[in-house]
Short mmCIF file of C-alpha atoms in Angstrom, two decimals:
data_model
loop_
_atom_site.label_atom_id
_atom_site.label_comp_id
_atom_site.label_asym_id
_atom_site.label_seq_id
_atom_site.Cartn_x
_atom_site.Cartn_y
_atom_site.Cartn_z
CA UNK R 238 70.00 131.45 167.56
CA UNK R 239 72.06 129.87 170.30
CA UNK R 240 75.33 131.18 169.05
CA UNK R 241 73.96 134.72 168.67
CA UNK R 242 72.65 134.71 172.28
CA UNK R 243 76.10 133.74 173.31
CA UNK R 244 77.60 136.44 171.26
CA UNK R 245 75.81 139.34 172.97
CA UNK R 246 75.13 137.55 176.12
CA UNK R 247 78.73 137.87 177.07
CA UNK R 248 77.96 141.55 177.04
CA UNK R 249 75.02 141.09 179.21
CA UNK R 250 76.58 140.51 182.52
CA UNK R 251 79.14 143.29 182.04
CA UNK R 252 76.32 145.76 181.13
CA UNK R 253 74.32 145.02 184.25
CA UNK R 254 77.53 145.46 186.25
CA UNK R 255 78.17 149.03 184.67
CA UNK R 256 77.26 152.06 186.54
CA UNK R 257 78.27 155.86 185.69
CA UNK R 258 79.52 156.12 189.15
CA UNK R 259 82.44 153.81 188.59
CA UNK R 260 84.59 156.47 186.90
CA UNK R 261 84.99 160.31 186.73
CA UNK R 262 83.55 162.01 183.95
CA UNK R 263 86.45 164.10 183.71
CA UNK R 264 88.81 163.85 180.58
CA UNK R 265 91.16 161.01 180.84
CA UNK R 266 94.61 161.12 179.48
CA UNK R 267 96.27 158.49 177.21
CA UNK R 268 98.60 156.15 179.22
CA UNK R 269 100.67 155.04 175.66
CA UNK R 270 103.66 157.13 175.79
CA UNK R 271 105.25 156.25 172.57
CA UNK R 272 102.22 156.82 170.45
CA UNK R 273 101.51 160.64 170.73
CA UNK R 274 98.24 162.00 169.17
CA UNK R 275 98.52 163.34 165.81
CA UNK R 276 96.35 165.26 163.39
CA UNK R 277 94.15 162.61 161.68
CA UNK R 278 93.70 164.84 158.19
CA UNK R 279 96.41 163.58 156.33
CA UNK R 280 94.10 161.19 154.42
CA UNK R 281 94.62 157.77 153.12
CA UNK R 282 97.67 156.45 151.22
CA UNK R 283 98.09 153.40 149.01
CA UNK R 284 100.10 150.58 150.72
CA UNK R 285 103.43 149.71 149.08
CA UNK R 286 103.47 147.50 145.94
CA UNK R 287 103.40 144.01 146.78
CA UNK R 288 101.98 144.23 150.26
CA UNK R 289 98.66 143.04 149.04
CA UNK R 290 98.80 140.16 146.84
CA UNK R 291 96.00 138.42 144.68
CA UNK R 292 94.69 135.17 146.19
CA UNK R 293 92.11 132.74 144.86
CA UNK R 294 91.71 130.87 148.37
CA UNK R 295 92.00 133.22 151.37
CA UNK R 296 91.62 132.43 154.84
CA UNK R 297 88.17 133.58 156.18
CA UNK R 298 87.71 132.74 159.85
CA UNK R 299 86.05 134.46 162.74
CA UNK R 300 84.95 137.99 161.03
CA UNK R 301 85.25 140.80 163.28
CA UNK R 302 84.84 143.87 160.98
CA UNK R 303 83.56 144.99 157.62
CA UNK R 304 83.96 148.25 155.61
CA UNK R 305 85.07 150.54 152.90
CA UNK R 306 88.33 152.22 154.03
CA UNK R 307 89.84 155.07 152.83
CA UNK R 308 86.75 156.52 150.59
CA UNK R 309 87.26 153.39 148.21
CA UNK R 310 85.33 150.93 146.61
CA UNK R 311 87.30 148.17 147.93
CA UNK R 312 85.84 146.15 150.69
CA UNK R 313 87.89 145.03 153.54
CA UNK R 314 87.18 142.21 155.78
CA UNK R 315 88.89 141.98 159.32
CA UNK R 316 89.57 138.38 160.02
CA UNK R 317 91.18 136.45 162.55
CA UNK R 318 93.93 135.66 160.19
CA UNK R 319 94.25 139.37 159.20
CA UNK R 320 92.63 141.64 156.55
CA UNK R 321 91.60 140.82 153.48
CA UNK R 322 90.25 143.00 150.31
CA UNK R 323 87.54 142.61 147.92
CA UNK R 324 88.90 144.73 144.89
CA UNK R 325 86.89 144.77 141.70
CA UNK R 326 86.32 141.34 141.79
CA UNK R 327 89.58 139.92 143.08
CA UNK R 328 90.54 138.92 146.37
CA UNK R 329 93.55 140.22 148.09
CA UNK R 330 95.51 139.30 151.41
CA UNK R 331 98.40 140.85 152.97
CA UNK R 332 101.83 139.56 152.81
CA UNK R 333 102.62 140.49 156.51
CA UNK R 334 100.96 142.45 159.34
CA UNK R 335 98.25 139.66 159.60
CA UNK R 336 96.83 141.14 162.85
CA UNK R 337 93.42 139.97 164.54
CA UNK R 338 91.70 143.30 164.33
CA UNK R 339 88.83 143.55 166.81
CA UNK R 340 86.21 146.46 166.94
CA UNK R 341 87.34 147.39 163.36
CA UNK R 342 85.82 150.34 161.65
CA UNK R 343 86.33 151.68 158.27
CA UNK R 344 86.81 155.54 158.20
CA UNK R 345 87.13 158.01 155.46
CA UNK R 346 91.02 158.26 155.51
CA UNK R 347 91.54 154.47 156.55
CA UNK R 348 90.43 152.55 159.60
CA UNK R 349 90.31 152.38 163.29
CA UNK R 350 90.60 149.17 165.40
CA UNK R 351 91.68 147.26 168.35
CA UNK R 352 92.34 143.49 168.74
CA UNK R 353 95.36 141.65 168.99
CA UNK R 354 99.00 141.71 167.19
CA UNK R 355 100.05 138.70 164.91
CA UNK R 356 102.38 136.35 166.79
CA UNK R 357 106.18 137.02 166.60
CA UNK R 358 105.63 140.99 166.49
CA UNK R 359 106.80 143.52 168.93
CA UNK R 360 103.51 145.10 169.29
CA UNK R 361 101.98 145.26 172.96
CA UNK R 362 98.98 142.99 173.27
CA UNK R 363 96.02 143.85 173.18
CA UNK R 364 96.67 146.46 170.59
CA UNK R 365 94.61 149.20 172.14
CA UNK R 366 93.14 151.89 169.97
CA UNK R 367 94.73 152.18 166.66
CA UNK R 368 94.43 153.46 163.23
CA UNK R 369 95.90 152.81 159.91
CA UNK R 370 95.76 155.38 156.84
CA UNK R 371 97.47 152.71 154.25
CA UNK R 372 95.23 149.73 154.52
CA UNK R 373 97.20 148.01 157.38
CA UNK R 374 100.55 148.13 156.10
CA UNK R 375 101.23 150.44 159.18
CA UNK R 376 99.32 151.69 161.95
CA UNK R 377 99.94 153.59 165.29
CA UNK R 378 98.45 152.77 168.56
CA UNK R 379 97.13 155.73 170.22
CA UNK R 380 95.55 154.62 173.46
CA UNK R 381 95.70 151.77 175.89
CA UNK R 382 98.43 149.68 174.11
CA UNK R 383 99.02 146.47 176.00
CA UNK R 384 95.86 147.20 178.18
CA UNK R 385 92.34 147.27 176.37
CA UNK R 386 90.77 145.14 173.69
CA UNK R 387 87.88 147.40 172.52
CA UNK R 388 85.46 144.80 171.06
CA UNK R 389 82.76 147.19 171.06
CA UNK R 390 83.75 150.26 168.91
CA UNK R 391 81.97 152.54 166.56
CA UNK R 392 83.61 155.17 164.66
CA UNK R 393 82.25 158.18 162.24
CA UNK R 394 83.29 157.80 158.83
CA UNK R 395 83.82 161.49 158.19
CA UNK R 396 84.30 162.86 161.67
CA UNK R 397 86.89 162.17 164.43
CA UNK R 398 84.42 160.82 166.82
CA UNK R 399 84.61 157.27 168.06
CA UNK R 400 82.43 155.44 170.86
CA UNK R 401 83.51 152.67 172.96
CA UNK R 402 81.98 150.18 175.49
CA UNK R 403 85.22 149.41 177.75
CA UNK R 404 85.02 145.92 179.28
CA UNK R 405 88.57 145.81 180.53
CA UNK R 406 88.74 148.82 182.98
CA UNK R 407 92.06 150.53 183.87
CA UNK R 408 93.08 153.35 186.45
CA UNK R 409 92.38 155.81 183.61
CA UNK R 410 89.25 154.37 181.78
CA UNK R 411 86.82 152.54 183.59
CA UNK R 412 83.96 149.96 182.65
CA UNK R 413 81.25 151.78 180.82
CA UNK R 414 80.39 153.97 177.56
CA UNK R 415 82.76 156.49 176.46
CA UNK R 416 83.61 158.72 173.23
CA UNK R 417 86.98 160.67 172.24
CA UNK R 418 87.18 163.11 169.25
CA UNK R 419 91.21 162.80 169.55
CA UNK R 420 91.96 159.11 169.07
CA UNK R 421 92.05 158.38 172.70
CA UNK R 422 93.86 161.47 174.13
CA UNK R 423 90.84 162.44 176.14
CA UNK R 424 87.59 160.83 176.84
CA UNK R 425 84.06 161.34 177.97
CA UNK R 426 81.71 159.33 179.70
CA UNK R 427 78.17 158.81 178.13
CA UNK R 428 75.50 159.17 180.32
CA UNK R 429 73.26 156.60 178.92
CA UNK R 430 69.94 158.02 179.98
CA UNK R 431 66.94 156.17 178.76
CA UNK R 432 69.17 153.13 177.69
CA UNK R 433 67.67 149.86 179.44
CA UNK R 434 69.03 147.07 177.38
CA UNK R 435 70.76 143.98 178.91
CA UNK R 436 72.45 142.86 175.86
CA UNK R 437 73.97 144.70 172.73
CA UNK R 438 75.36 143.52 169.32
CA UNK R 439 77.30 146.86 168.40
CA UNK R 440 77.78 150.49 168.54
CA UNK R 441 77.22 152.45 165.02
CA UNK R 442 78.34 156.02 164.89
CA UNK R 443 76.78 158.40 162.36
CA UNK R 444 79.06 159.12 159.40
CA UNK R 445 78.68 162.89 159.23
CA UNK R 446 77.26 163.97 162.58
CA UNK R 447 79.45 163.33 165.69
CA UNK R 448 76.62 163.67 168.18
CA UNK R 449 74.49 160.81 166.74
CA UNK R 450 75.07 157.10 167.81
CA UNK R 451 73.00 154.03 167.49
CA UNK R 452 73.29 150.70 169.47
CA UNK R 453 71.93 147.36 168.33
CA UNK R 454 70.33 145.56 171.43
CA UNK R 455 68.02 142.56 172.66
CA UNK R 456 65.07 145.20 172.80
CA UNK R 457 65.57 146.95 169.38
CA UNK R 458 67.65 149.92 168.29
CA UNK R 459 68.11 152.68 170.52
CA UNK R 460 69.46 156.04 169.13
CA UNK R 461 70.96 159.06 170.68
CA UNK R 462 71.40 162.43 169.15
CA UNK R 463 73.27 164.30 171.97
CA UNK R 464 76.56 162.10 172.14
CA UNK R 465 74.88 159.44 174.32
CA UNK R 466 73.58 161.35 177.19
CA UNK R 467 70.00 160.13 176.39
CA UNK R 468 68.54 157.34 174.14
CA UNK R 469 65.20 156.58 172.61
CA UNK R 470 64.08 153.34 171.00
CA UNK R 471 63.65 153.87 167.33
CA UNK R 472 62.52 150.28 166.82
CA UNK R 473 61.47 147.98 169.16
CA UNK R 474 60.21 144.34 169.95
CA UNK R 475 63.03 142.45 168.10
CA UNK R 476 66.81 141.35 168.88
CA UNK R 477 69.18 143.31 166.76
CA UNK R 478 72.15 141.45 165.64
CA UNK R 479 73.83 144.43 163.84
CA UNK R 480 73.21 148.18 163.19
CA UNK R 481 74.79 150.73 161.09
CA UNK R 482 74.08 154.32 160.16
CA UNK R 483 73.81 156.16 157.06
CA UNK R 484 73.37 159.88 156.64
CA UNK R 485 69.76 159.50 156.58
CA UNK R 486 68.78 155.72 157.91
CA UNK R 487 69.65 153.25 160.20
CA UNK R 488 70.14 149.79 158.69
CA UNK R 489 69.73 146.99 161.22
CA UNK R 490 69.51 143.17 161.00
CA UNK R 491 66.89 141.75 163.47
CA UNK R 492 66.10 138.26 164.57
CA UNK R 493 62.48 137.43 165.39
CA UNK R 494 62.18 133.81 166.40
CA UNK R 495 63.92 131.81 163.58
CA UNK R 496 63.32 134.87 161.05
CA UNK R 497 66.03 137.25 159.98
CA UNK R 498 65.01 140.54 158.60
CA UNK R 499 66.92 143.67 157.32
CA UNK R 500 65.49 146.82 158.32
CA UNK R 501 65.80 150.51 156.82
CA UNK R 502 64.70 152.67 159.38
CA UNK R 503 64.35 156.82 158.50
CA UNK R 504 66.15 158.53 161.13
CA UNK R 505 63.84 161.45 160.75
CA UNK R 506 60.18 160.01 160.36
CA UNK R 507 60.98 156.56 162.22
CA UNK R 508 59.29 154.85 159.38
CA UNK R 509 60.77 151.23 158.74
CA UNK R 510 61.15 149.42 155.43
CA UNK R 511 61.73 145.71 155.31
CA UNK R 512 64.40 144.98 152.56
CA UNK R 513 64.73 141.69 150.80
CA UNK R 514 67.25 139.27 151.79
CA UNK R 515 68.96 136.06 150.90
CA UNK R 516 67.37 133.05 152.85
CA UNK R 517 68.85 133.15 156.40
CA UNK R 518 67.81 131.60 159.63
CA UNK R 519 68.54 132.75 163.27
CA UNK R 520 71.65 130.52 163.57
CA UNK R 521 73.13 132.16 160.70
CA UNK R 522 72.02 135.87 161.87
CA UNK R 523 73.80 138.94 160.51
CA UNK R 524 76.59 140.12 162.52
CA UNK R 525 78.20 142.93 160.49
CA UNK R 526 76.67 145.46 157.98
CA UNK R 527 78.98 147.79 155.66
CA UNK R 528 77.63 150.75 153.73
CA UNK R 529 79.46 152.27 150.64
CA UNK R 530 80.77 155.67 151.43
CA UNK R 531 79.37 157.17 148.59
CA UNK R 532 77.10 154.71 146.56
CA UNK R 533 73.91 154.27 148.55
CA UNK R 534 73.02 151.28 146.64
CA UNK R 535 75.88 149.17 147.71
CA UNK R 536 75.61 147.48 151.12
CA UNK R 537 77.59 144.23 152.42
CA UNK R 538 76.95 142.16 155.37
CA UNK R 539 78.50 138.95 157.06
CA UNK R 540 76.87 136.51 159.19
CA UNK R 541 77.60 134.08 162.09
CA UNK R 542 78.72 131.27 159.77
CA UNK R 543 81.17 133.34 157.85
CA UNK R 544 78.92 134.02 154.96
CA UNK R 545 79.54 137.57 152.90
CA UNK R 546 77.08 139.06 150.75
CA UNK R 547 76.66 142.09 148.48
CA UNK R 548 74.36 144.21 146.77
CA UNK R 549 74.69 146.90 144.37
CA UNK R 550 71.11 147.74 143.73
CA UNK R 551 69.94 148.81 147.35
CA UNK R 552 68.94 144.95 148.21
CA UNK R 553 66.96 144.10 145.20
CA UNK R 554 69.53 141.51 144.27
CA UNK R 555 72.35 139.88 146.50
CA UNK R 556 75.42 137.98 145.27
CA UNK R 557 77.39 135.84 147.80
CA UNK R 558 81.01 136.54 148.06
CA UNK R 559 81.78 134.17 150.84
CA UNK R 560 80.22 130.86 151.97
CA UNK R 561 80.81 129.42 155.31
CA UNK R 562 84.39 131.06 155.07
CA UNK R 563 85.20 130.08 151.40
CA UNK R 564 85.41 132.08 148.25
CA UNK R 565 82.30 131.23 145.92
CA UNK R 566 83.31 130.28 142.35
CA UNK R 567 82.07 132.85 139.85
#
């Protein structure tokens, strides 16, 4: 449990220092001159042949993101050493562009992220808000390149809405919670009414309804249906180490004492179902959850100790893909 407290405890002091009065609610303009906003409807494209290469011994360290980019069946892992793909039973790594993607979020036409560039490249550090539509072979930095690293970022899978918590205030974007619908060209500040947590794990955007957003916290799962103006607790009494949203449910990993739980919360009725899990303890809590974009039975999650599990039957059985950062043998 100690590691997880440190993980979200770093956010604790920042949240306590945040107040809506620190910045204006007016729209803020992008400070990145060389990466002007473009339409996001072009769809995802395959990377060049050879950009991803099959590997039997990938480097898995410091997992920062997990998801299914580009409406595909491929699971992408955002690691400290660049992206990895789990594709039809094979692991693939990039031949270049091994960036440290923080705040990684898969979306229907690729992924959005922040983070730090691979050493030796010309990208500004930190990367600001970026998007790739070809699985990371190229990307565009749309906002705050060289200024902000958004560790806390939630992106709607099928809409343009992106929610962030900004820990690195600038003249154009202060400390606090914001959302954008145009890749950072303009921002709206969230009012956060009813939100009373001191620590949080992550922000989760609804895949289809841009106004719906959830935040995992030390108090439980907070849910907003009005773009963060107001929040209510839909499950309380346990610390949430990760949460994500499907069209109809919130999937939340909870830590209760030394016990790890995986909860499925109906967004309408608020009924809670506890799903089966592999044996996990609090020092290996779930930190990332990914839902397949079209197959409701397929879920994947990662843990503090760099384990990755996947189910294709809604949690009845789980297969371990990564064990302590190493690919499992089949």
